[in-house]
Amino acid sequence: MDAKQYLMQKSKEVDGAIKSFIPDEEPMRLIEASRQYPYAGGKRMRPAIVLAACGAVGGDKSKAVPLAVAIEYIHNFTLIHDDYMDGDEMRRGMKTIHVGYDMPTAILAGDALFAKAYQIIAELDIPSDNMRGILKFVSKAVWDLARGQQFDIENEHQLVSEERYTETIFLKTSVLFAAAAAGGALVGNASPEVVEAINKYALDMGLGFQMFDDYLGIAGDSSKTGKSVGNDLRKGKCTLMVTYTLENLKDEAKLAKFKSILGNMNATEEEVREGMQIMKDIGAIEYNKKAAEDKIASAKSYLSILPDSEDKEFMLALADYAINREV
Amino acid sequence: MDAKQYLMQKSKEVDGAIKSFIPDEEPMRLIEASRQYPYAGGKRMRPAIVLAACGAVGGDKSKAVPLAVAIEYIHNFTLIHDDYMDGDEMRRGMKTIHVGYDMPTAILAGDALFAKAYQIIAELDIPSDNMRGILKFVSKAVWDLARGQQFDIENEHQLVSEERYTETIFLKTSVLFAAAAAGGALVGNASPEVVEAINKYALDMGLGFQMFDDYLGIAGDSSKTGKSVGNDLRKGKCTLMVTYTLENLKDEAKLAKFKSILGNMNATEEEVREGMQIMKDIGAIEYNKKAAEDKIASAKSYLSILPDSEDKEFMLALADYAINREV
């Protein structure tokens, strides 16, 4: 199965629903601001995970569509707030909300999307006990997302450990993937055992996805990723490649050199190349790639609990896609 | 019954619980920031309403304590975000979160409290159908709170209608009071009819409470309210007194004078006195007080559906207190 194509197809399936849960209402400025990110598209990975998890446990996917929308709104709420905190000015080809509107509207649009997600969850057409289970996963995820973003900010301009790096991406990426997957399974009325397996699949897939994302930023084809290679080094971005290098490089001179390049926005092209070579020589780039692959293998293993189905196939293919993409 | 004393007693009952739902966890900076407002006290009106509504319908109040905490966390989440948007630097004798910590921590502490509130609601020890009902009230309230704050910001430096004023305070104050009241009734397993009556009680009480608050800002004893009388005029604060004056003053010269004072931070003491006199002469101050009293009378009337009890007495006394206080 081609996960990318399937993803695009699923994306189309939820696009209409994503545009149907925020009706016109005053003040329209807030409504329009809250619609911008979810309406603008994106990979729609989280909605696709919700639907696939529901289908893979034999559930009625049409009942999972509202949850897919709610999870996407939550993702977009965090993007709006993160973009403001990080000072990012563009997303998906448009001005970010605090730039295109203003700061208060951005904060409120995020809060409003968050509240709307819970309104949707409260109305899910499933037994209330299952709805309660979903509520637990989702609320824990949002709590953890806030912790992850706080870690991310505190990690800047610091040399952090591999453990701290992994915890940060776990909180920033994995937990919402996992809420999407477990939530979809709960809509499909899966047993606690199956819900737990699907949850673990998504947690590990989130880790593998983010680790590979970091790898692409260094080893990827910049004409495809759109990221200038080496820029992550200049920005001092915390990745497994960096933590591995810092923890394993014993040559004092090289270590000093590496630290002088890391997070140095004025590093020359030659210095960046040198920094990349240091990571390559010590095996950090390979280590990062291997770590992502291990997480994906682990993620896939949890799905053995499920019977064969097109949705299970997609979940497996999506995991493979996470570490076999160019963008 | 002395509502103020009862309020202080209820406040003590929930204080311990309010400090028990946010355990130590990394990153501690975020945890400490999210604790500051809820731990610092306040009137605890919303928690008291939750408990009283539960008791008044014959429910087990101990089961309503977590919901009381969740509603207070939501109130505090909105305060943290509003303080940042409004540029306020002090609250409850301490630096606001964006001042004492920093902007990202303030945004994330608000988001985290919001998520924690839902985690608590998901764990309520009541039937899941009742929990779902509470979730609907609370999520609608937070959606409306965001709309209300957006209105509030857009109202600044504008001459708005009485209708717009009422809608703003309805969204900013009434809806969360109402979620507290209806939520408490649902914990107590009240019938839909009773839940609706209690909800309406709180909606009207919220309106009366806020209208009287505005009245105190103009007609109150500044040595008690701590607000310098007339400052609301200088700030151009939107109140019923102002909307009534603008809508009813026919004397063009006086109207021009009034508009020149309203929102003019440089207005002299004499000008402010003149503006107050204009409002007094046209009956705007009395109109505002009467409107608050009418809302409170309406609020109380909804409680006739309840049997007599100490908690019902408190709910009635709290409504009276809303328009018979000096602070």
XYZ file of C-alpha atoms in Angstrom:
654
model
C 0.000 0.000 0.000
C 1.167 3.510 -0.781
C 0.693 5.310 2.534
C 1.152 8.725 0.978
C -1.635 8.210 -1.527
C -3.903 6.675 1.111
C -3.139 9.643 3.359
C -4.191 12.057 0.641
C -7.400 10.119 0.123
C -8.206 10.125 3.861
C -7.324 13.795 3.980
C -10.012 14.500 1.411
C -12.505 12.455 3.413
C -12.093 14.616 6.529
C -11.600 17.979 4.801
C -15.324 18.598 4.523
C -15.931 17.624 8.137
C -13.094 19.848 9.329
C -14.903 22.793 7.765
C -18.295 21.932 9.238
C -17.816 22.276 12.997
C -17.154 26.010 13.305
C -20.309 27.833 12.176
C -20.498 31.552 11.545
C -20.901 33.377 14.844
C -19.854 36.687 16.359
C -17.160 37.858 16.779
C -16.328 36.768 13.223
C -12.720 37.899 13.575
C -12.186 35.152 16.159
C -14.083 32.580 14.101
C -12.048 33.330 10.984
C -8.783 33.215 12.892
C -9.658 29.865 14.451
C -10.526 28.413 11.036
C -7.332 29.422 9.236
C -4.967 26.579 10.188
C -7.407 23.665 10.125
C -8.894 24.813 6.805
C -5.460 25.264 5.233
C -4.716 21.554 5.064
C -1.496 19.879 6.098
C -0.672 16.169 6.101
C -3.797 15.280 8.146
C -1.824 12.430 9.705
C -3.695 12.529 13.008
C -7.181 12.365 11.457
C -6.008 9.496 9.242
C -4.734 7.639 12.311
C -8.081 8.103 14.084
C -10.010 6.681 11.139
C -7.611 3.817 10.473
C -7.489 2.751 14.135
C -11.287 2.716 14.256
C -11.514 0.699 11.061
C -8.735 -1.680 12.054
C -10.657 -2.773 15.163
C -13.799 -3.297 13.095
C -15.500 -0.060 14.065
C -17.792 2.181 12.024
C -15.401 4.800 10.662
C -18.150 7.329 10.024
C -18.556 7.613 13.807
C -14.856 8.417 14.140
C -14.921 11.387 11.762
C -15.864 13.953 14.450
C -13.042 12.690 16.675
C -10.642 12.984 13.724
C -11.709 16.624 13.434
C -11.352 17.232 17.181
C -7.804 15.844 17.234
C -6.871 17.984 14.222
C -8.276 21.071 15.986
C -6.170 20.287 19.036
C -3.089 19.908 16.846
C -3.886 23.264 15.250
C -4.522 24.939 18.601
C -1.007 23.985 19.689
C 0.446 25.184 16.369
C -1.171 28.616 16.775
C 0.192 29.050 20.296
C 3.602 27.555 19.442
C 3.990 29.801 16.398
C 3.409 32.834 18.577
C 5.813 31.650 21.281
C 8.456 30.752 18.701
C 7.995 33.982 16.756
C 7.238 32.151 13.504
C 5.660 34.391 10.887
C 4.516 32.006 8.150
C 2.781 28.621 8.069
C 1.282 26.783 5.126
C 1.995 29.732 2.890
C 0.041 32.172 5.040
C 0.805 34.596 7.812
C 0.598 33.005 11.258
C -2.379 34.157 13.331
C -0.543 36.583 15.619
C 0.939 38.225 12.509
C -2.124 38.182 10.219
C -4.505 39.123 13.041
C -2.895 40.072 16.355
C -1.584 38.530 19.553
C -4.837 38.399 21.574
C -6.741 36.906 18.644
C -4.056 34.218 18.264
C -4.210 33.225 21.918
C -8.020 33.197 21.880
C -8.260 31.332 18.562
C -6.074 28.607 20.080
C -8.174 28.481 23.243
C -11.362 28.419 21.187
C -10.198 25.512 18.983
C -9.252 23.619 22.135
C -12.730 24.171 23.608
C -14.403 23.265 20.313
C -12.510 19.959 20.244
C -14.029 19.039 23.598
C -17.478 20.129 22.466
C -17.129 17.693 19.579
C -15.880 14.884 21.819
C -18.836 15.438 24.176
C -21.206 14.890 21.241
C -19.591 11.693 19.870
C -22.220 9.155 18.896
C -20.754 6.354 21.035
C -21.434 4.985 24.542
C -20.506 7.500 27.236
C -18.033 5.105 28.835
C -16.023 4.989 25.611
C -16.279 8.757 25.299
C -14.864 9.053 28.823
C -11.917 6.868 27.829
C -11.206 9.123 24.860
C -11.455 12.195 27.073
C -8.769 10.744 29.352
C -6.365 10.093 26.481
C -6.918 13.473 24.865
C -6.665 15.541 28.047
C -3.519 13.738 29.138
C -2.085 14.415 25.695
C -2.768 18.163 25.895
C -1.293 18.348 29.383
C 1.807 16.578 28.021
C 1.953 18.796 24.930
C 2.250 21.845 27.186
C 5.043 20.117 29.113
C 6.790 19.186 25.858
C 6.675 22.724 24.493
C 8.036 24.046 27.801
C 10.900 21.495 27.578
C 11.508 22.503 23.966
C 11.857 26.150 24.935
C 14.072 25.335 27.901
C 16.244 23.055 25.703
C 17.224 25.964 23.459
C 20.828 27.058 23.792
C 21.492 24.130 26.109
C 23.327 20.858 25.646
C 20.739 18.279 26.628
C 20.984 14.532 27.127
C 19.553 11.872 24.804
C 17.063 11.044 27.535
C 15.837 14.629 27.695
C 15.646 14.828 23.898
C 13.560 11.668 23.741
C 11.220 12.861 26.467
C 10.710 16.159 24.666
C 9.708 14.609 21.328
C 7.638 12.007 23.156
C 5.600 14.817 24.723
C 5.534 17.070 21.670
C 4.694 14.475 19.021
C 3.942 10.991 20.318
C 1.205 11.677 22.850
C -1.225 13.279 20.403
C -0.557 10.559 17.797
C -1.331 8.096 20.579
C -4.525 9.870 21.641
C -5.620 9.788 17.988
C -4.922 6.069 17.688
C -6.366 5.013 21.052
C -9.322 7.346 20.521
C -10.118 5.806 17.148
C -9.899 2.335 18.666
C -12.284 3.384 21.449
C -14.791 4.725 18.939
C -14.568 1.242 17.414
C -15.260 -0.245 20.848
C -11.938 -2.098 21.002
C -10.956 -4.070 24.114
C -8.587 -2.394 26.626
C -5.830 -4.755 25.461
C -6.214 -3.694 21.822
C -6.494 -0.007 22.765
C -3.237 -0.282 24.675
C -1.438 -1.984 21.776
C -2.632 0.668 19.316
C -1.640 3.387 21.749
C 1.893 1.967 21.975
C 2.085 1.681 18.187
C 1.382 5.396 17.881
C 3.747 6.416 20.677
C 6.660 4.645 18.996
C 5.620 5.826 15.548
C 5.652 9.396 16.844
C 9.189 8.962 18.132
C 10.377 7.361 14.880
C 8.619 10.038 12.814
C 10.281 12.898 14.668
C 13.717 11.258 14.777
C 13.570 10.744 11.021
C 12.435 14.345 10.598
C 15.595 15.480 12.346
C 17.653 13.118 10.179
C 16.123 14.610 7.014
C 17.122 18.071 8.192
C 20.784 16.997 8.121
C 20.985 14.171 5.593
C 18.001 14.999 3.397
C 17.938 16.545 -0.045
C 17.445 20.227 0.647
C 15.842 20.740 -2.766
C 13.059 18.453 -1.529
C 12.865 19.185 2.195
C 13.032 22.919 1.624
C 15.405 23.135 4.575
C 18.921 24.331 3.905
C 21.149 21.493 5.072
C 23.118 22.352 8.152
C 20.765 25.064 9.290
C 19.632 22.838 12.158
C 23.268 22.842 13.325
C 23.459 26.627 13.163
C 20.217 26.909 15.111
C 21.580 24.452 17.675
C 18.537 22.249 17.214
C 18.487 19.400 19.660
C 18.546 16.042 17.835
C 19.800 12.525 18.514
C 22.712 13.279 16.179
C 23.769 16.118 18.417
C 23.212 14.388 21.757
C 25.071 11.290 20.470
C 28.005 13.377 19.288
C 28.230 15.315 22.533
C 28.004 12.161 24.602
C 30.487 10.074 22.595
C 33.082 12.362 21.086
C 36.252 11.886 23.166
C 38.618 14.032 21.082
C 38.704 17.266 23.102
C 39.728 19.462 20.181
C 36.999 18.112 17.917
C 34.444 18.407 20.704
C 35.385 22.042 21.267
C 35.151 22.661 17.530
C 31.738 20.986 17.359
C 30.411 23.022 20.274
C 31.677 26.216 18.633
C 29.625 25.456 15.515
C 26.488 24.260 17.272
C 23.986 27.082 17.753
C 26.279 29.560 16.032
C 24.136 31.390 13.496
C 27.282 32.938 12.041
C 29.019 29.618 11.354
C 30.471 29.546 7.821
C 29.528 26.949 5.195
C 32.891 25.314 5.770
C 32.360 25.129 9.519
C 28.930 23.584 9.039
C 30.432 20.984 6.693
C 33.069 20.282 9.316
C 30.403 19.848 11.996
C 28.471 17.456 9.775
C 31.665 15.475 9.092
C 32.336 15.163 12.825
C 28.826 13.749 13.348
C 29.270 11.416 10.387
C 32.687 10.154 11.483
C 31.545 9.276 14.956
C 28.482 7.495 13.553
C 25.906 9.927 14.939
C 23.960 10.293 11.703
C 23.753 6.536 11.245
C 22.850 6.184 14.936
C 19.943 8.618 14.520
C 18.640 6.831 11.412
C 18.917 3.453 13.109
C 17.099 4.733 16.209
C 14.207 5.932 14.032
C 14.080 2.566 12.258
C 14.083 0.706 15.577
C 11.149 2.755 16.846
C 9.205 2.071 13.668
C 9.909 -1.659 13.882
C 8.725 -1.584 17.481
C 5.611 0.402 16.506
C 4.663 -2.110 13.836
C 5.157 -5.062 16.146
C 2.306 -3.890 18.382
C -0.148 -4.249 15.498
C 0.215 -8.035 15.376
C -2.745 -8.107 17.765
C -5.016 -6.906 14.928
C -6.636 -9.064 12.235
C -5.686 -8.288 8.647
C -7.542 -5.386 7.054
C -6.946 -2.474 4.719
C -6.810 -0.135 7.721
C -4.203 -2.257 9.478
C -2.205 -2.245 6.241
C -2.382 1.535 6.190
C -1.196 1.746 9.787
C 1.798 -0.437 8.905
C 2.450 1.515 5.712
C 2.193 4.810 7.578
C 4.865 3.634 10.000
C 7.129 2.710 7.081
C 6.372 6.023 5.388
C 7.515 7.848 8.529
C 11.096 6.696 7.815
C 10.960 6.398 4.022
C 10.062 9.879 2.888
C 11.990 12.662 1.282
C 9.906 15.477 2.767
C -27.672 33.343 55.978
C -24.474 35.368 55.627
C -23.299 34.452 52.132
C -19.890 35.994 52.656
C -19.160 33.888 55.699
C -20.538 30.747 54.044
C -18.373 31.519 51.017
C -15.280 31.727 53.201
C -16.180 28.417 54.814
C -16.703 26.688 51.428
C -13.489 28.270 50.199
C -11.589 26.535 52.995
C -13.261 23.237 52.105
C -11.943 23.287 48.546
C -8.552 24.906 49.219
C -6.930 21.582 50.044
C -8.402 19.890 46.993
C -7.292 22.746 44.742
C -3.713 22.039 45.826
C -3.941 18.286 45.319
C -4.475 17.865 41.580
C -1.182 19.174 40.201
C 1.589 16.870 41.436
C 5.289 17.635 41.129
C 6.453 16.800 37.631
C 9.016 18.081 35.131
C 9.315 20.781 33.912
C 8.773 22.243 37.388
C 8.827 25.799 36.057
C 5.586 25.072 34.197
C 4.068 23.255 37.172
C 4.849 26.126 39.544
C 3.501 28.702 37.118
C 0.269 26.771 36.659
C -0.191 26.514 40.436
C 0.263 30.208 41.249
C -3.219 31.597 40.596
C -5.334 28.698 41.895
C -3.198 28.388 45.036
C -3.364 32.124 45.751
C -7.033 32.103 46.680
C -9.678 34.503 45.468
C -13.384 34.512 46.273
C -13.816 30.870 45.164
C -17.339 31.754 44.033
C -17.407 29.163 41.263
C -16.348 26.228 43.461
C -18.926 27.293 46.059
C -21.620 27.327 43.368
C -20.654 23.805 42.230
C -20.901 22.442 45.770
C -24.116 24.277 46.655
C -25.873 23.234 43.436
C -24.932 19.613 44.078
C -26.142 19.797 47.679
C -29.325 21.667 46.782
C -30.463 18.836 44.498
C -29.738 16.271 47.207
C -26.414 15.095 45.809
C -23.289 13.925 47.624
C -21.169 17.075 47.770
C -17.932 15.167 48.282
C -18.305 13.874 44.708
C -18.574 17.457 43.454
C -15.278 18.619 44.959
C -13.135 17.585 41.944
C -15.516 19.427 39.597
C -15.281 22.497 41.835
C -11.511 22.330 41.396
C -11.772 21.830 37.622
C -14.026 24.880 37.226
C -11.655 26.979 39.340
C -8.711 25.836 37.177
C -10.617 26.895 34.060
C -11.352 30.282 35.623
C -7.654 30.639 36.436
C -6.562 29.539 32.967
C -8.606 32.386 31.482
C -7.203 34.849 34.028
C -3.608 33.934 33.096
C -4.259 34.424 29.384
C -6.396 37.560 29.893
C -3.763 39.164 32.141
C -1.181 38.680 29.424
C -3.457 40.034 26.684
C -4.491 42.999 28.840
C -0.928 43.731 29.950
C -1.822 43.456 33.640
C 1.223 43.105 35.869
C -0.178 42.227 39.291
C -2.895 39.883 40.562
C -3.689 38.825 44.111
C -0.622 40.681 45.342
C 1.767 38.806 43.068
C 3.302 39.349 39.671
C 1.170 37.941 36.857
C 2.614 34.840 35.185
C 3.981 36.501 32.051
C 5.762 39.035 34.286
C 6.977 36.719 37.065
C 7.929 33.936 34.633
C 7.752 34.825 30.931
C 5.305 34.918 28.029
C 5.631 31.314 26.795
C 5.311 29.949 30.316
C 2.146 32.022 30.828
C 0.525 30.728 27.655
C 1.510 27.139 28.444
C 0.472 27.358 32.109
C -2.982 28.467 30.943
C -3.188 25.663 28.389
C -2.000 23.151 30.993
C -4.608 24.203 33.578
C -7.272 23.910 30.902
C -6.135 20.361 30.053
C -5.905 19.426 33.732
C -9.498 20.546 34.266
C -10.636 18.052 31.637
C -8.483 15.316 33.100
C -10.300 15.880 36.389
C -13.720 15.891 34.732
C -12.894 12.618 32.943
C -12.200 11.023 36.336
C -15.369 12.217 38.125
C -16.891 9.448 40.220
C -20.341 9.705 38.614
C -22.153 7.891 35.776
C -20.544 8.601 32.398
C -23.782 10.025 30.990
C -23.779 12.724 33.684
C -20.095 13.354 33.080
C -20.886 13.863 29.387
C -23.517 16.441 30.299
C -20.981 18.331 32.398
C -18.465 18.188 29.563
C -20.986 19.836 27.245
C -21.666 22.711 29.653
C -18.002 23.294 30.421
C -16.749 23.149 26.832
C -19.497 25.475 25.633
C -18.550 27.851 28.442
C -14.875 27.941 27.445
C -15.780 28.485 23.801
C -17.993 31.378 24.912
C -15.331 32.765 27.250
C -12.967 33.114 24.289
C -15.714 34.902 22.333
C -16.407 37.183 25.309
C -12.769 38.159 25.727
C -12.543 38.887 22.001
C -15.655 41.111 22.291
C -14.143 42.805 25.327
C -10.980 43.665 23.411
C -12.939 44.831 20.365
C -15.223 46.951 22.592
C -12.281 49.058 23.769
C -12.281 52.589 22.429
C -15.698 52.008 20.863
C -19.181 53.177 21.772
C -21.114 49.939 22.017
C -24.814 49.254 22.467
C -26.486 47.939 25.622
C -27.145 44.719 23.744
C -23.476 44.286 22.930
C -22.480 45.120 26.504
C -24.888 42.519 27.882
C -23.683 39.870 25.467
C -20.073 40.543 26.430
C -20.607 40.132 30.175
C -22.878 37.152 29.535
C -20.007 35.427 27.727
C -17.266 36.624 30.063
C -18.966 35.952 33.393
C -22.311 34.176 33.200
C -21.439 31.103 31.171
C -18.816 29.762 33.565
C -21.036 30.489 36.591
C -23.708 28.532 34.740
C -21.404 25.623 33.917
C -20.472 25.498 37.615
C -24.113 25.451 38.699
C -25.392 23.015 36.077
C -22.321 20.848 36.579
C -22.889 20.632 40.318
C -26.534 19.730 39.722
C -25.471 16.987 37.289
C -23.044 15.535 39.832
C -26.076 15.412 42.124
C -27.990 13.583 39.380
C -30.654 16.280 39.050
C -33.392 15.993 36.413
C -32.936 17.944 33.147
C -35.666 20.348 34.304
C -33.814 21.141 37.539
C -30.453 21.405 35.763
C -31.960 23.937 33.380
C -33.451 26.015 36.198
C -30.157 26.073 38.098
C -28.326 26.960 34.905
C -30.642 29.927 34.351
C -30.203 31.009 37.972
C -26.450 31.214 37.449
C -26.671 32.952 34.072
C -28.769 35.756 35.536
C -26.693 35.900 38.710
C -23.586 36.357 36.568
C -25.196 39.277 34.756
C -26.373 40.890 37.998
C -22.985 40.327 39.629
C -21.079 42.015 36.797
C -23.563 44.886 36.435
C -23.273 45.606 40.157
C -19.497 45.408 39.867
C -19.601 48.172 37.293
C -21.959 50.178 39.526
C -19.535 49.870 42.447
C -16.766 51.233 40.238
C -18.736 54.492 39.858
C -20.960 54.737 42.926
C -18.964 52.648 45.396
C -16.826 53.797 48.298
C -13.357 53.946 46.794
C -11.773 53.426 50.210
C -13.432 50.003 50.184
C -13.416 49.007 46.510
C -9.825 50.126 46.080
C -10.824 51.648 42.758
C -10.505 55.390 42.353
C -14.011 56.575 41.539
C -14.350 57.794 38.005
C -11.369 55.884 36.713
C -13.695 53.604 34.773
C -14.891 56.726 32.946
C -11.336 57.753 32.112
C -10.595 54.251 30.861
C -13.779 54.343 28.764
C -14.958 51.121 30.377
C -18.116 49.841 28.779
C -20.953 49.672 31.348
C -24.730 49.939 31.359
C -24.334 53.446 32.799
C -22.375 54.469 29.745
C -24.531 52.711 27.129
C -27.687 54.139 28.760
C -26.270 57.646 28.765
C -25.143 57.436 25.160
C -28.476 56.033 24.041
C -30.703 58.444 25.995
C -28.924 61.767 26.313
C -30.639 64.121 23.855
C -28.826 67.353 24.796
C -26.202 67.590 22.037
C -23.817 69.775 24.033
C -23.928 67.505 27.062
C -23.520 64.436 24.861
C -20.455 65.946 23.209
C -19.078 66.805 26.650
C -19.715 63.278 27.913
C -18.004 61.719 24.902
C -15.015 63.996 25.386
C -14.569 62.719 28.937
C -15.216 59.043 28.215
C -11.985 57.178 27.548
C -9.906 60.288 28.087
C -7.110 59.317 30.451
C -6.206 62.986 30.804
C -9.657 64.092 31.942
C -9.429 66.360 35.007
C -11.096 65.608 38.344
C -13.655 68.282 37.535
C -14.431 66.776 34.146
C -14.870 63.334 35.683
C -17.261 64.808 38.270
C -19.144 66.456 35.437
C -19.373 63.159 33.535
C -20.687 61.405 36.650
C -23.245 64.180 37.143
C -24.460 63.774 33.569
C -24.970 60.042 34.151
C -26.692 60.711 37.448
C -29.010 63.388 36.051
C -30.224 61.237 33.205
C -30.816 58.349 35.594
C -28.114 56.070 34.168
C -26.613 55.132 37.537
C -29.996 54.246 38.958
C -30.814 52.376 35.749
C -27.685 50.270 36.101
C -28.398 49.464 39.765
C -31.991 48.561 38.957
C -30.920 46.330 36.068
C -28.578 44.429 38.406
C -31.378 44.043 40.957
C -33.783 42.805 38.299
C -31.323 40.154 37.161
C -30.825 38.985 40.727
C -34.578 38.811 41.331
C -34.907 36.783 38.154
C -32.008 34.521 39.170
C -33.589 33.785 42.539
C -36.989 33.038 41.012
C -35.563 30.021 39.177
C -34.687 28.369 42.476
C -38.341 27.954 43.481
C -38.106 24.536 41.841
C -35.807 23.365 44.660
C -36.892 22.056 48.085
C -35.685 24.038 51.088
C -32.149 23.301 52.214
C -29.102 25.057 53.567
C -27.518 24.909 50.109
C -30.551 26.487 48.471
C -30.429 29.199 51.149
C -26.807 29.830 50.256
C -27.622 30.086 46.555
C -30.295 32.675 47.352
C -27.989 34.527 49.746
C -25.174 34.485 47.191
C -27.467 36.151 44.667
C -28.354 38.837 47.210
C -24.698 39.252 48.117
C -23.912 39.918 44.451
C -25.805 43.237 44.718
C -25.311 44.012 48.408
C -21.572 44.192 48.766
C -19.137 47.013 49.198
C -16.229 45.270 47.489
